[in-house]
Amino acid sequence: MNNRIELIKGDITKIHTDAIVNTANTSLLGGGGVDGAIHRTGGKAILEDCYKIRERQGSCKTGEAVITTGGKLPAKYVIHTVGPVWSKSNSVKAEQLLENAYRNSLKVAVVNNIETIAFPNISIGIYHFPKQEAAEIAIDSVKTFLDGNNQIKKVIFVCFDEENYQIYKMLLYADQ
Ligand code: AR6
């Protein structure tokens, strides 16, 4: 177990970290799930930053990540990443894109001097990625990144539902 990785069951909008990650879509203009909760709780400053990013670069491609203020959230920043929409026929590509989403979020964190970051379970909601595979990719991607980086002091995986929490618990602590 990597002592810089933590697991929590709960609502990511309540987490006190330098940054939380949003499961955004390419438009960056909000949606349901985590995205809806973050924009609702964080307020309009987040959306205003998203509009500025769109003016600069257009949409956010799948697997990429961008950063905005955290607005009224306890977290200082929100890193918005876009996970892949999963389907049986594109599963290999989706696995690569999910890995990119975790890695690029961490890269954006490093560039912005962030030391603590919380991730929701990207792509396993509305985008239908199988939970077990998504958790394995999430944990592998984060561990690999942390192995090559000392700036990030803490990564918190925030699971919303019990099933997903148990999957992460097994993967993170089973070999203890
Ligand atoms: N805190 C932590 N986890 C949550 C929360 C919360 N407040 N709310 C939901 N989850 P999803 P996706 C869990 O659908 O599959 C949006 O419309 C949820 O139960 O948010 O990447 C965007 O605009 C699930 O386990 O993300 C995109 O269009 C996990 O977070 C699309 O959804 C991810 O669910 C992205 O879909």
PDB file of N, CA, C and O in Angstrom, residues 62-131:
ATOM      1  N   THR A  62     -11.189  14.141 -24.711  1.00  0.00           N
ATOM      2  CA  THR A  62     -11.243  12.987 -23.810  1.00  0.00           C
ATOM      3  C   THR A  62      -9.827  12.584 -23.387  1.00  0.00           C
ATOM      4  O   THR A  62      -8.920  12.491 -24.220  1.00  0.00           O
ATOM      5  N   GLY A  63      -9.657  12.398 -22.085  1.00  0.00           N
ATOM      6  CA  GLY A  63      -8.339  12.032 -21.550  1.00  0.00           C
ATOM      7  C   GLY A  63      -7.486  13.226 -21.161  1.00  0.00           C
ATOM      8  O   GLY A  63      -6.448  13.066 -20.529  1.00  0.00           O
ATOM      9  N   GLU A  64      -7.909  14.435 -21.553  1.00  0.00           N
ATOM     10  CA  GLU A  64      -7.152  15.645 -21.188  1.00  0.00           C
ATOM     11  C   GLU A  64      -7.706  16.232 -19.888  1.00  0.00           C
ATOM     12  O   GLU A  64      -8.755  15.788 -19.397  1.00  0.00           O
ATOM     13  N   ALA A  65      -7.027  17.255 -19.361  1.00  0.00           N
ATOM     14  CA  ALA A  65      -7.475  17.881 -18.112  1.00  0.00           C
ATOM     15  C   ALA A  65      -7.178  19.373 -18.113  1.00  0.00           C
ATOM     16  O   ALA A  65      -6.168  19.797 -18.697  1.00  0.00           O
ATOM     17  N   VAL A  66      -8.043  20.142 -17.478  1.00  0.00           N
ATOM     18  CA  VAL A  66      -7.850  21.592 -17.334  1.00  0.00           C
ATOM     19  C   VAL A  66      -8.178  21.969 -15.884  1.00  0.00           C
ATOM     20  O   VAL A  66      -8.808  21.196 -15.162  1.00  0.00           O
ATOM     21  N   ILE A  67      -7.773  23.185 -15.494  1.00  0.00           N
ATOM     22  CA  ILE A  67      -7.952  23.584 -14.086  1.00  0.00           C
ATOM     23  C   ILE A  67      -8.739  24.880 -13.967  1.00  0.00           C
ATOM     24  O   ILE A  67      -8.577  25.784 -14.790  1.00  0.00           O
ATOM     25  N   THR A  68      -9.599  24.936 -12.942  1.00  0.00           N
ATOM     26  CA  THR A  68     -10.328  26.172 -12.620  1.00  0.00           C
ATOM     27  C   THR A  68     -10.258  26.393 -11.111  1.00  0.00           C
ATOM     28  O   THR A  68      -9.799  25.527 -10.364  1.00  0.00           O
ATOM     29  N   THR A  69     -10.790  27.518 -10.707  1.00  0.00           N
ATOM     30  CA  THR A  69     -10.974  27.770  -9.279  1.00  0.00           C
ATOM     31  C   THR A  69     -11.898  26.698  -8.678  1.00  0.00           C
ATOM     32  O   THR A  69     -12.680  26.071  -9.396  1.00  0.00           O
ATOM     33  N   GLY A  70     -11.851  26.570  -7.368  1.00  0.00           N
ATOM     34  CA  GLY A  70     -12.813  25.704  -6.676  1.00  0.00           C
ATOM     35  C   GLY A  70     -14.050  26.478  -6.253  1.00  0.00           C
ATOM     36  O   GLY A  70     -14.974  25.906  -5.677  1.00  0.00           O
ATOM     37  N   GLY A  71     -14.056  27.782  -6.529  1.00  0.00           N
ATOM     38  CA  GLY A  71     -15.223  28.598  -6.147  1.00  0.00           C
ATOM     39  C   GLY A  71     -15.517  28.445  -4.663  1.00  0.00           C
ATOM     40  O   GLY A  71     -14.627  28.597  -3.828  1.00  0.00           O
ATOM     41  N   LYS A  72     -16.752  28.115  -4.346  1.00  0.00           N
ATOM     42  CA  LYS A  72     -17.164  28.006  -2.931  1.00  0.00           C
ATOM     43  C   LYS A  72     -16.878  26.630  -2.321  1.00  0.00           C
ATOM     44  O   LYS A  72     -17.261  26.355  -1.188  1.00  0.00           O
ATOM     45  N   LEU A  73     -16.242  25.763  -3.086  1.00  0.00           N
ATOM     46  CA  LEU A  73     -15.917  24.431  -2.556  1.00  0.00           C
ATOM     47  C   LEU A  73     -14.824  24.534  -1.491  1.00  0.00           C
ATOM     48  O   LEU A  73     -14.026  25.483  -1.520  1.00  0.00           O
ATOM     49  N   PRO A  74     -14.723  23.555  -0.610  1.00  0.00           N
ATOM     50  CA  PRO A  74     -13.584  23.557   0.327  1.00  0.00           C
ATOM     51  C   PRO A  74     -12.246  23.381  -0.388  1.00  0.00           C
ATOM     52  O   PRO A  74     -11.219  23.832   0.122  1.00  0.00           O
ATOM     53  N   ALA A  75     -12.239  22.730  -1.537  1.00  0.00           N
ATOM     54  CA  ALA A  75     -11.005  22.580  -2.324  1.00  0.00           C
ATOM     55  C   ALA A  75     -10.709  23.890  -3.055  1.00  0.00           C
ATOM     56  O   ALA A  75     -11.616  24.573  -3.527  1.00  0.00           O
ATOM     57  N   LYS A  76      -9.411  24.210  -3.155  1.00  0.00           N
ATOM     58  CA  LYS A  76      -9.008  25.480  -3.789  1.00  0.00           C
ATOM     59  C   LYS A  76      -9.222  25.439  -5.307  1.00  0.00           C
ATOM     60  O   LYS A  76      -9.597  26.428  -5.926  1.00  0.00           O
ATOM     61  N   TYR A  77      -8.950  24.287  -5.899  1.00  0.00           N
ATOM     62  CA  TYR A  77      -9.066  24.146  -7.363  1.00  0.00           C
ATOM     63  C   TYR A  77      -9.941  22.957  -7.734  1.00  0.00           C
ATOM     64  O   TYR A  77     -10.049  21.990  -6.971  1.00  0.00           O
ATOM     65  N   VAL A  78     -10.493  23.035  -8.959  1.00  0.00           N
ATOM     66  CA  VAL A  78     -11.111  21.860  -9.575  1.00  0.00           C
ATOM     67  C   VAL A  78     -10.319  21.542 -10.843  1.00  0.00           C
ATOM     68  O   VAL A  78     -10.079  22.428 -11.672  1.00  0.00           O
ATOM     69  N   ILE A  79      -9.879  20.295 -10.945  1.00  0.00           N
ATOM     70  CA  ILE A  79      -9.244  19.837 -12.186  1.00  0.00           C
ATOM     71  C   ILE A  79     -10.303  19.048 -12.945  1.00  0.00           C
ATOM     72  O   ILE A  79     -10.821  18.047 -12.438  1.00  0.00           O
ATOM     73  N   HIS A  80     -10.658  19.551 -14.110  1.00  0.00           N
ATOM     74  CA  HIS A  80     -11.722  18.927 -14.905  1.00  0.00           C
ATOM     75  C   HIS A  80     -11.073  17.996 -15.916  1.00  0.00           C
ATOM     76  O   HIS A  80     -10.259  18.437 -16.731  1.00  0.00           O
ATOM     77  N   THR A  81     -11.448  16.722 -15.851  1.00  0.00           N
ATOM     78  CA  THR A  81     -10.958  15.806 -16.869  1.00  0.00           C
ATOM     79  C   THR A  81     -12.147  15.109 -17.511  1.00  0.00           C
ATOM     80  O   THR A  81     -13.236  15.058 -16.939  1.00  0.00           O
ATOM     81  N   VAL A  82     -11.916  14.604 -18.720  1.00  0.00           N
ATOM     82  CA  VAL A  82     -13.001  13.944 -19.446  1.00  0.00           C
ATOM     83  C   VAL A  82     -12.631  12.477 -19.617  1.00  0.00           C
ATOM     84  O   VAL A  82     -11.653  12.141 -20.293  1.00  0.00           O
ATOM     85  N   GLY A  83     -13.390  11.623 -18.971  1.00  0.00           N
ATOM     86  CA  GLY A  83     -13.178  10.184 -19.109  1.00  0.00           C
ATOM     87  C   GLY A  83     -13.837   9.677 -20.390  1.00  0.00           C
ATOM     88  O   GLY A  83     -14.671  10.358 -20.977  1.00  0.00           O
ATOM     89  N   PRO A  84     -13.461   8.470 -20.816  1.00  0.00           N
ATOM     90  CA  PRO A  84     -14.061   7.895 -22.024  1.00  0.00           C
ATOM     91  C   PRO A  84     -15.461   7.345 -21.765  1.00  0.00           C
ATOM     92  O   PRO A  84     -15.743   6.862 -20.680  1.00  0.00           O
ATOM     93  N   VAL A  85     -16.297   7.406 -22.786  1.00  0.00           N
ATOM     94  CA  VAL A  85     -17.576   6.691 -22.756  1.00  0.00           C
ATOM     95  C   VAL A  85     -17.233   5.245 -23.112  1.00  0.00           C
ATOM     96  O   VAL A  85     -16.617   4.997 -24.157  1.00  0.00           O
ATOM     97  N   TRP A  86     -17.585   4.302 -22.226  1.00  0.00           N
ATOM     98  CA  TRP A  86     -17.194   2.906 -22.452  1.00  0.00           C
ATOM     99  C   TRP A  86     -18.214   2.176 -23.321  1.00  0.00           C
ATOM    100  O   TRP A  86     -19.422   2.371 -23.175  1.00  0.00           O
ATOM    101  N   SER A  87     -17.723   1.356 -24.253  1.00  0.00           N
ATOM    102  CA  SER A  87     -18.594   0.374 -24.921  1.00  0.00           C
ATOM    103  C   SER A  87     -17.729  -0.827 -25.242  1.00  0.00           C
ATOM    104  O   SER A  87     -16.495  -0.707 -25.319  1.00  0.00           O
ATOM    105  N   LYS A  88     -18.366  -1.986 -25.405  1.00  0.00           N
ATOM    106  CA  LYS A  88     -17.624  -3.230 -25.640  1.00  0.00           C
ATOM    107  C   LYS A  88     -16.683  -3.099 -26.829  1.00  0.00           C
ATOM    108  O   LYS A  88     -15.537  -3.549 -26.796  1.00  0.00           O
ATOM    109  N   SER A  89     -17.150  -2.450 -27.886  1.00  0.00           N
ATOM    110  CA  SER A  89     -16.368  -2.376 -29.117  1.00  0.00           C
ATOM    111  C   SER A  89     -15.172  -1.432 -29.014  1.00  0.00           C
ATOM    112  O   SER A  89     -14.249  -1.518 -29.812  1.00  0.00           O
ATOM    113  N   ASN A  90     -15.180  -0.512 -28.030  1.00  0.00           N
ATOM    114  CA  ASN A  90     -14.021   0.403 -27.927  1.00  0.00           C
ATOM    115  C   ASN A  90     -13.297   0.251 -26.598  1.00  0.00           C
ATOM    116  O   ASN A  90     -12.635   1.173 -26.129  1.00  0.00           O
ATOM    117  N   SER A  91     -13.375  -0.940 -25.994  1.00  0.00           N
ATOM    118  CA  SER A  91     -12.886  -1.081 -24.623  1.00  0.00           C
ATOM    119  C   SER A  91     -11.372  -0.860 -24.491  1.00  0.00           C
ATOM    120  O   SER A  91     -10.918  -0.288 -23.499  1.00  0.00           O
ATOM    121  N   VAL A  92     -10.586  -1.279 -25.486  1.00  0.00           N
ATOM    122  CA  VAL A  92      -9.127  -1.114 -25.374  1.00  0.00           C
ATOM    123  C   VAL A  92      -8.757   0.370 -25.418  1.00  0.00           C
ATOM    124  O   VAL A  92      -7.978   0.874 -24.603  1.00  0.00           O
ATOM    125  N   LYS A  93      -9.353   1.065 -26.371  1.00  0.00           N
ATOM    126  CA  LYS A  93      -9.118   2.510 -26.483  1.00  0.00           C
ATOM    127  C   LYS A  93      -9.589   3.224 -25.209  1.00  0.00           C
ATOM    128  O   LYS A  93      -8.922   4.136 -24.704  1.00  0.00           O
ATOM    129  N   ALA A  94     -10.723   2.787 -24.688  1.00  0.00           N
ATOM    130  CA  ALA A  94     -11.275   3.408 -23.476  1.00  0.00           C
ATOM    131  C   ALA A  94     -10.328   3.225 -22.288  1.00  0.00           C
ATOM    132  O   ALA A  94     -10.162   4.137 -21.474  1.00  0.00           O
ATOM    133  N   GLU A  95      -9.701   2.059 -22.201  1.00  0.00           N
ATOM    134  CA  GLU A  95      -8.749   1.826 -21.101  1.00  0.00           C
ATOM    135  C   GLU A  95      -7.591   2.835 -21.176  1.00  0.00           C
ATOM    136  O   GLU A  95      -7.179   3.399 -20.170  1.00  0.00           O
ATOM    137  N   GLN A  96      -7.070   3.046 -22.389  1.00  0.00           N
ATOM    138  CA  GLN A  96      -5.962   4.002 -22.545  1.00  0.00           C
ATOM    139  C   GLN A  96      -6.411   5.417 -22.178  1.00  0.00           C
ATOM    140  O   GLN A  96      -5.699   6.165 -21.509  1.00  0.00           O
ATOM    141  N   LEU A  97      -7.610   5.761 -22.624  1.00  0.00           N
ATOM    142  CA  LEU A  97      -8.099   7.120 -22.363  1.00  0.00           C
ATOM    143  C   LEU A  97      -8.375   7.346 -20.880  1.00  0.00           C
ATOM    144  O   LEU A  97      -8.172   8.446 -20.360  1.00  0.00           O
ATOM    145  N   LEU A  98      -8.831   6.297 -20.195  1.00  0.00           N
ATOM    146  CA  LEU A  98      -9.071   6.440 -18.754  1.00  0.00           C
ATOM    147  C   LEU A  98      -7.738   6.658 -18.022  1.00  0.00           C
ATOM    148  O   LEU A  98      -7.631   7.512 -17.143  1.00  0.00           O
ATOM    149  N   GLU A  99      -6.731   5.909 -18.425  1.00  0.00           N
ATOM    150  CA  GLU A  99      -5.397   6.090 -17.845  1.00  0.00           C
ATOM    151  C   GLU A  99      -4.907   7.522 -18.107  1.00  0.00           C
ATOM    152  O   GLU A  99      -4.371   8.182 -17.213  1.00  0.00           O
ATOM    153  N   ASN A 100      -5.106   7.996 -19.333  1.00  0.00           N
ATOM    154  CA  ASN A 100      -4.711   9.378 -19.658  1.00  0.00           C
ATOM    155  C   ASN A 100      -5.404  10.378 -18.735  1.00  0.00           C
ATOM    156  O   ASN A 100      -4.798  11.356 -18.296  1.00  0.00           O
ATOM    157  N   ALA A 101      -6.690  10.149 -18.469  1.00  0.00           N
ATOM    158  CA  ALA A 101      -7.456  11.097 -17.648  1.00  0.00           C
ATOM    159  C   ALA A 101      -6.831  11.214 -16.254  1.00  0.00           C
ATOM    160  O   ALA A 101      -6.666  12.324 -15.725  1.00  0.00           O
ATOM    161  N   TYR A 102      -6.457  10.082 -15.652  1.00  0.00           N
ATOM    162  CA  TYR A 102      -5.809  10.136 -14.329  1.00  0.00           C
ATOM    163  C   TYR A 102      -4.434  10.792 -14.429  1.00  0.00           C
ATOM    164  O   TYR A 102      -4.087  11.689 -13.650  1.00  0.00           O
ATOM    165  N   ARG A 103      -3.632  10.359 -15.407  1.00  0.00           N
ATOM    166  CA  ARG A 103      -2.261  10.878 -15.511  1.00  0.00           C
ATOM    167  C   ARG A 103      -2.257  12.376 -15.825  1.00  0.00           C
ATOM    168  O   ARG A 103      -1.521  13.144 -15.194  1.00  0.00           O
ATOM    169  N   ASN A 104      -3.096  12.801 -16.762  1.00  0.00           N
ATOM    170  CA  ASN A 104      -3.101  14.218 -17.136  1.00  0.00           C
ATOM    171  C   ASN A 104      -3.644  15.099 -16.010  1.00  0.00           C
ATOM    172  O   ASN A 104      -3.219  16.242 -15.857  1.00  0.00           O
ATOM    173  N   SER A 105      -4.570  14.581 -15.217  1.00  0.00           N
ATOM    174  CA  SER A 105      -5.051  15.343 -14.051  1.00  0.00           C
ATOM    175  C   SER A 105      -3.899  15.567 -13.080  1.00  0.00           C
ATOM    176  O   SER A 105      -3.724  16.665 -12.538  1.00  0.00           O
ATOM    177  N   LEU A 106      -3.097  14.538 -12.863  1.00  0.00           N
ATOM    178  CA  LEU A 106      -1.956  14.665 -11.955  1.00  0.00           C
ATOM    179  C   LEU A 106      -0.889  15.599 -12.524  1.00  0.00           C
ATOM    180  O   LEU A 106      -0.260  16.366 -11.786  1.00  0.00           O
ATOM    181  N   LYS A 107      -0.710  15.556 -13.839  1.00  0.00           N
ATOM    182  CA  LYS A 107       0.261  16.475 -14.459  1.00  0.00           C
ATOM    183  C   LYS A 107      -0.177  17.920 -14.252  1.00  0.00           C
ATOM    184  O   LYS A 107       0.636  18.793 -13.926  1.00  0.00           O
ATOM    185  N   VAL A 108      -1.463  18.192 -14.453  1.00  0.00           N
ATOM    186  CA  VAL A 108      -1.988  19.550 -14.248  1.00  0.00           C
ATOM    187  C   VAL A 108      -1.806  19.938 -12.784  1.00  0.00           C
ATOM    188  O   VAL A 108      -1.455  21.076 -12.473  1.00  0.00           O
ATOM    189  N   ALA A 109      -2.005  19.008 -11.887  1.00  0.00           N
ATOM    190  CA  ALA A 109      -1.817  19.281 -10.456  1.00  0.00           C
ATOM    191  C   ALA A 109      -0.371  19.697 -10.179  1.00  0.00           C
ATOM    192  O   ALA A 109      -0.121  20.694  -9.497  1.00  0.00           O
ATOM    193  N   VAL A 110       0.568  18.978 -10.727  1.00  0.00           N
ATOM    194  CA  VAL A 110       1.988  19.269 -10.484  1.00  0.00           C
ATOM    195  C   VAL A 110       2.346  20.664 -11.005  1.00  0.00           C
ATOM    196  O   VAL A 110       2.986  21.457 -10.309  1.00  0.00           O
ATOM    197  N   VAL A 111       1.893  20.975 -12.209  1.00  0.00           N
ATOM    198  CA  VAL A 111       2.191  22.284 -12.812  1.00  0.00           C
ATOM    199  C   VAL A 111       1.644  23.416 -11.938  1.00  0.00           C
ATOM    200  O   VAL A 111       2.208  24.504 -11.885  1.00  0.00           O
ATOM    201  N   ASN A 112       0.554  23.151 -11.226  1.00  0.00           N
ATOM    202  CA  ASN A 112      -0.078  24.184 -10.401  1.00  0.00           C
ATOM    203  C   ASN A 112       0.297  24.080  -8.911  1.00  0.00           C
ATOM    204  O   ASN A 112      -0.409  24.620  -8.055  1.00  0.00           O
ATOM    205  N   ASN A 113       1.394  23.388  -8.635  1.00  0.00           N
ATOM    206  CA  ASN A 113       1.930  23.275  -7.267  1.00  0.00           C
ATOM    207  C   ASN A 113       0.955  22.656  -6.271  1.00  0.00           C
ATOM    208  O   ASN A 113       0.977  22.985  -5.078  1.00  0.00           O
ATOM    209  N   ILE A 114       0.094  21.809  -6.761  1.00  0.00           N
ATOM    210  CA  ILE A 114      -0.876  21.144  -5.894  1.00  0.00           C
ATOM    211  C   ILE A 114      -0.212  19.956  -5.209  1.00  0.00           C
ATOM    212  O   ILE A 114       0.555  19.220  -5.830  1.00  0.00           O
ATOM    213  N   GLU A 115      -0.521  19.799  -3.931  1.00  0.00           N
ATOM    214  CA  GLU A 115       0.082  18.685  -3.170  1.00  0.00           C
ATOM    215  C   GLU A 115      -0.932  17.627  -2.756  1.00  0.00           C
ATOM    216  O   GLU A 115      -0.571  16.489  -2.491  1.00  0.00           O
ATOM    217  N   THR A 116      -2.200  18.034  -2.639  1.00  0.00           N
ATOM    218  CA  THR A 116      -3.227  17.059  -2.238  1.00  0.00           C
ATOM    219  C   THR A 116      -4.375  17.110  -3.243  1.00  0.00           C
ATOM    220  O   THR A 116      -4.845  18.184  -3.618  1.00  0.00           O
ATOM    221  N   ILE A 117      -4.829  15.941  -3.671  1.00  0.00           N
ATOM    222  CA  ILE A 117      -5.820  15.873  -4.749  1.00  0.00           C
ATOM    223  C   ILE A 117      -6.767  14.700  -4.510  1.00  0.00           C
ATOM    224  O   ILE A 117      -6.332  13.632  -4.063  1.00  0.00           O
ATOM    225  N   ALA A 118      -8.044  14.927  -4.768  1.00  0.00           N
ATOM    226  CA  ALA A 118      -9.049  13.869  -4.586  1.00  0.00           C
ATOM    227  C   ALA A 118      -9.682  13.522  -5.931  1.00  0.00           C
ATOM    228  O   ALA A 118     -10.064  14.411  -6.697  1.00  0.00           O
ATOM    229  N   PHE A 119      -9.770  12.223  -6.208  1.00  0.00           N
ATOM    230  CA  PHE A 119     -10.374  11.736  -7.459  1.00  0.00           C
ATOM    231  C   PHE A 119     -11.709  11.049  -7.199  1.00  0.00           C
ATOM    232  O   PHE A 119     -11.790  10.185  -6.309  1.00  0.00           O
ATOM    233  N   PRO A 120     -12.715  11.335  -8.005  1.00  0.00           N
ATOM    234  CA  PRO A 120     -13.910  10.495  -7.998  1.00  0.00           C
ATOM    235  C   PRO A 120     -13.637   9.299  -8.914  1.00  0.00           C
ATOM    236  O   PRO A 120     -12.530   9.176  -9.455  1.00  0.00           O
ATOM    237  N   ASN A 121     -14.601   8.433  -9.088  1.00  0.00           N
ATOM    238  CA  ASN A 121     -14.412   7.252  -9.935  1.00  0.00           C
ATOM    239  C   ASN A 121     -14.807   7.613 -11.373  1.00  0.00           C
ATOM    240  O   ASN A 121     -15.966   7.454 -11.775  1.00  0.00           O
ATOM    241  N   ILE A 122     -13.819   8.085 -12.110  1.00  0.00           N
ATOM    242  CA  ILE A 122     -14.049   8.618 -13.453  1.00  0.00           C
ATOM    243  C   ILE A 122     -14.625   7.547 -14.389  1.00  0.00           C
ATOM    244  O   ILE A 122     -14.151   6.408 -14.400  1.00  0.00           O
ATOM    245  N   SER A 123     -15.635   7.927 -15.145  1.00  0.00           N
ATOM    246  CA  SER A 123     -16.244   7.111 -16.227  1.00  0.00           C
ATOM    247  C   SER A 123     -17.131   5.945 -15.783  1.00  0.00           C
ATOM    248  O   SER A 123     -17.707   5.268 -16.633  1.00  0.00           O
ATOM    249  N   ILE A 124     -17.261   5.709 -14.480  1.00  0.00           N
ATOM    250  CA  ILE A 124     -18.051   4.521 -14.114  1.00  0.00           C
ATOM    251  C   ILE A 124     -19.530   4.841 -13.871  1.00  0.00           C
ATOM    252  O   ILE A 124     -20.312   3.948 -13.563  1.00  0.00           O
ATOM    253  N   GLY A 125     -19.887   6.110 -14.026  1.00  0.00           N
ATOM    254  CA  GLY A 125     -21.298   6.485 -13.853  1.00  0.00           C
ATOM    255  C   GLY A 125     -21.994   6.512 -15.197  1.00  0.00           C
ATOM    256  O   GLY A 125     -22.180   5.479 -15.851  1.00  0.00           O
ATOM    257  N   ILE A 126     -22.293   7.705 -15.638  1.00  0.00           N
ATOM    258  CA  ILE A 126     -23.021   7.916 -16.896  1.00  0.00           C
ATOM    259  C   ILE A 126     -22.244   7.329 -18.084  1.00  0.00           C
ATOM    260  O   ILE A 126     -22.843   6.930 -19.085  1.00  0.00           O
ATOM    261  N   TYR A 127     -20.919   7.222 -17.975  1.00  0.00           N
ATOM    262  CA  TYR A 127     -20.101   6.719 -19.086  1.00  0.00           C
ATOM    263  C   TYR A 127     -19.865   5.196 -19.055  1.00  0.00           C
ATOM    264  O   TYR A 127     -19.151   4.656 -19.919  1.00  0.00           O
ATOM    265  N   HIS A 128     -20.464   4.501 -18.042  1.00  0.00           N
ATOM    266  CA  HIS A 128     -20.607   3.023 -18.080  1.00  0.00           C
ATOM    267  C   HIS A 128     -19.344   2.179 -18.110  1.00  0.00           C
ATOM    268  O   HIS A 128     -19.389   1.037 -18.565  1.00  0.00           O
ATOM    269  N   PHE A 129     -18.206   2.707 -17.670  1.00  0.00           N
ATOM    270  CA  PHE A 129     -16.994   1.877 -17.636  1.00  0.00           C
ATOM    271  C   PHE A 129     -17.192   0.796 -16.563  1.00  0.00           C
ATOM    272  O   PHE A 129     -17.673   1.083 -15.464  1.00  0.00           O
ATOM    273  N   PRO A 130     -16.813  -0.473 -16.824  1.00  0.00           N
ATOM    274  CA  PRO A 130     -16.959  -1.511 -15.792  1.00  0.00           C
ATOM    275  C   PRO A 130     -16.157  -1.138 -14.537  1.00  0.00           C
ATOM    276  O   PRO A 130     -15.001  -0.717 -14.631  1.00  0.00           O
ATOM    277  N   LYS A 131     -16.792  -1.302 -13.367  1.00  0.00           N
ATOM    278  CA  LYS A 131     -16.220  -0.759 -12.129  1.00  0.00           C
ATOM    279  C   LYS A 131     -14.870  -1.375 -11.752  1.00  0.00           C
ATOM    280  O   LYS A 131     -13.950  -0.661 -11.361  1.00  0.00           O
TER     281      LYS A 131
END
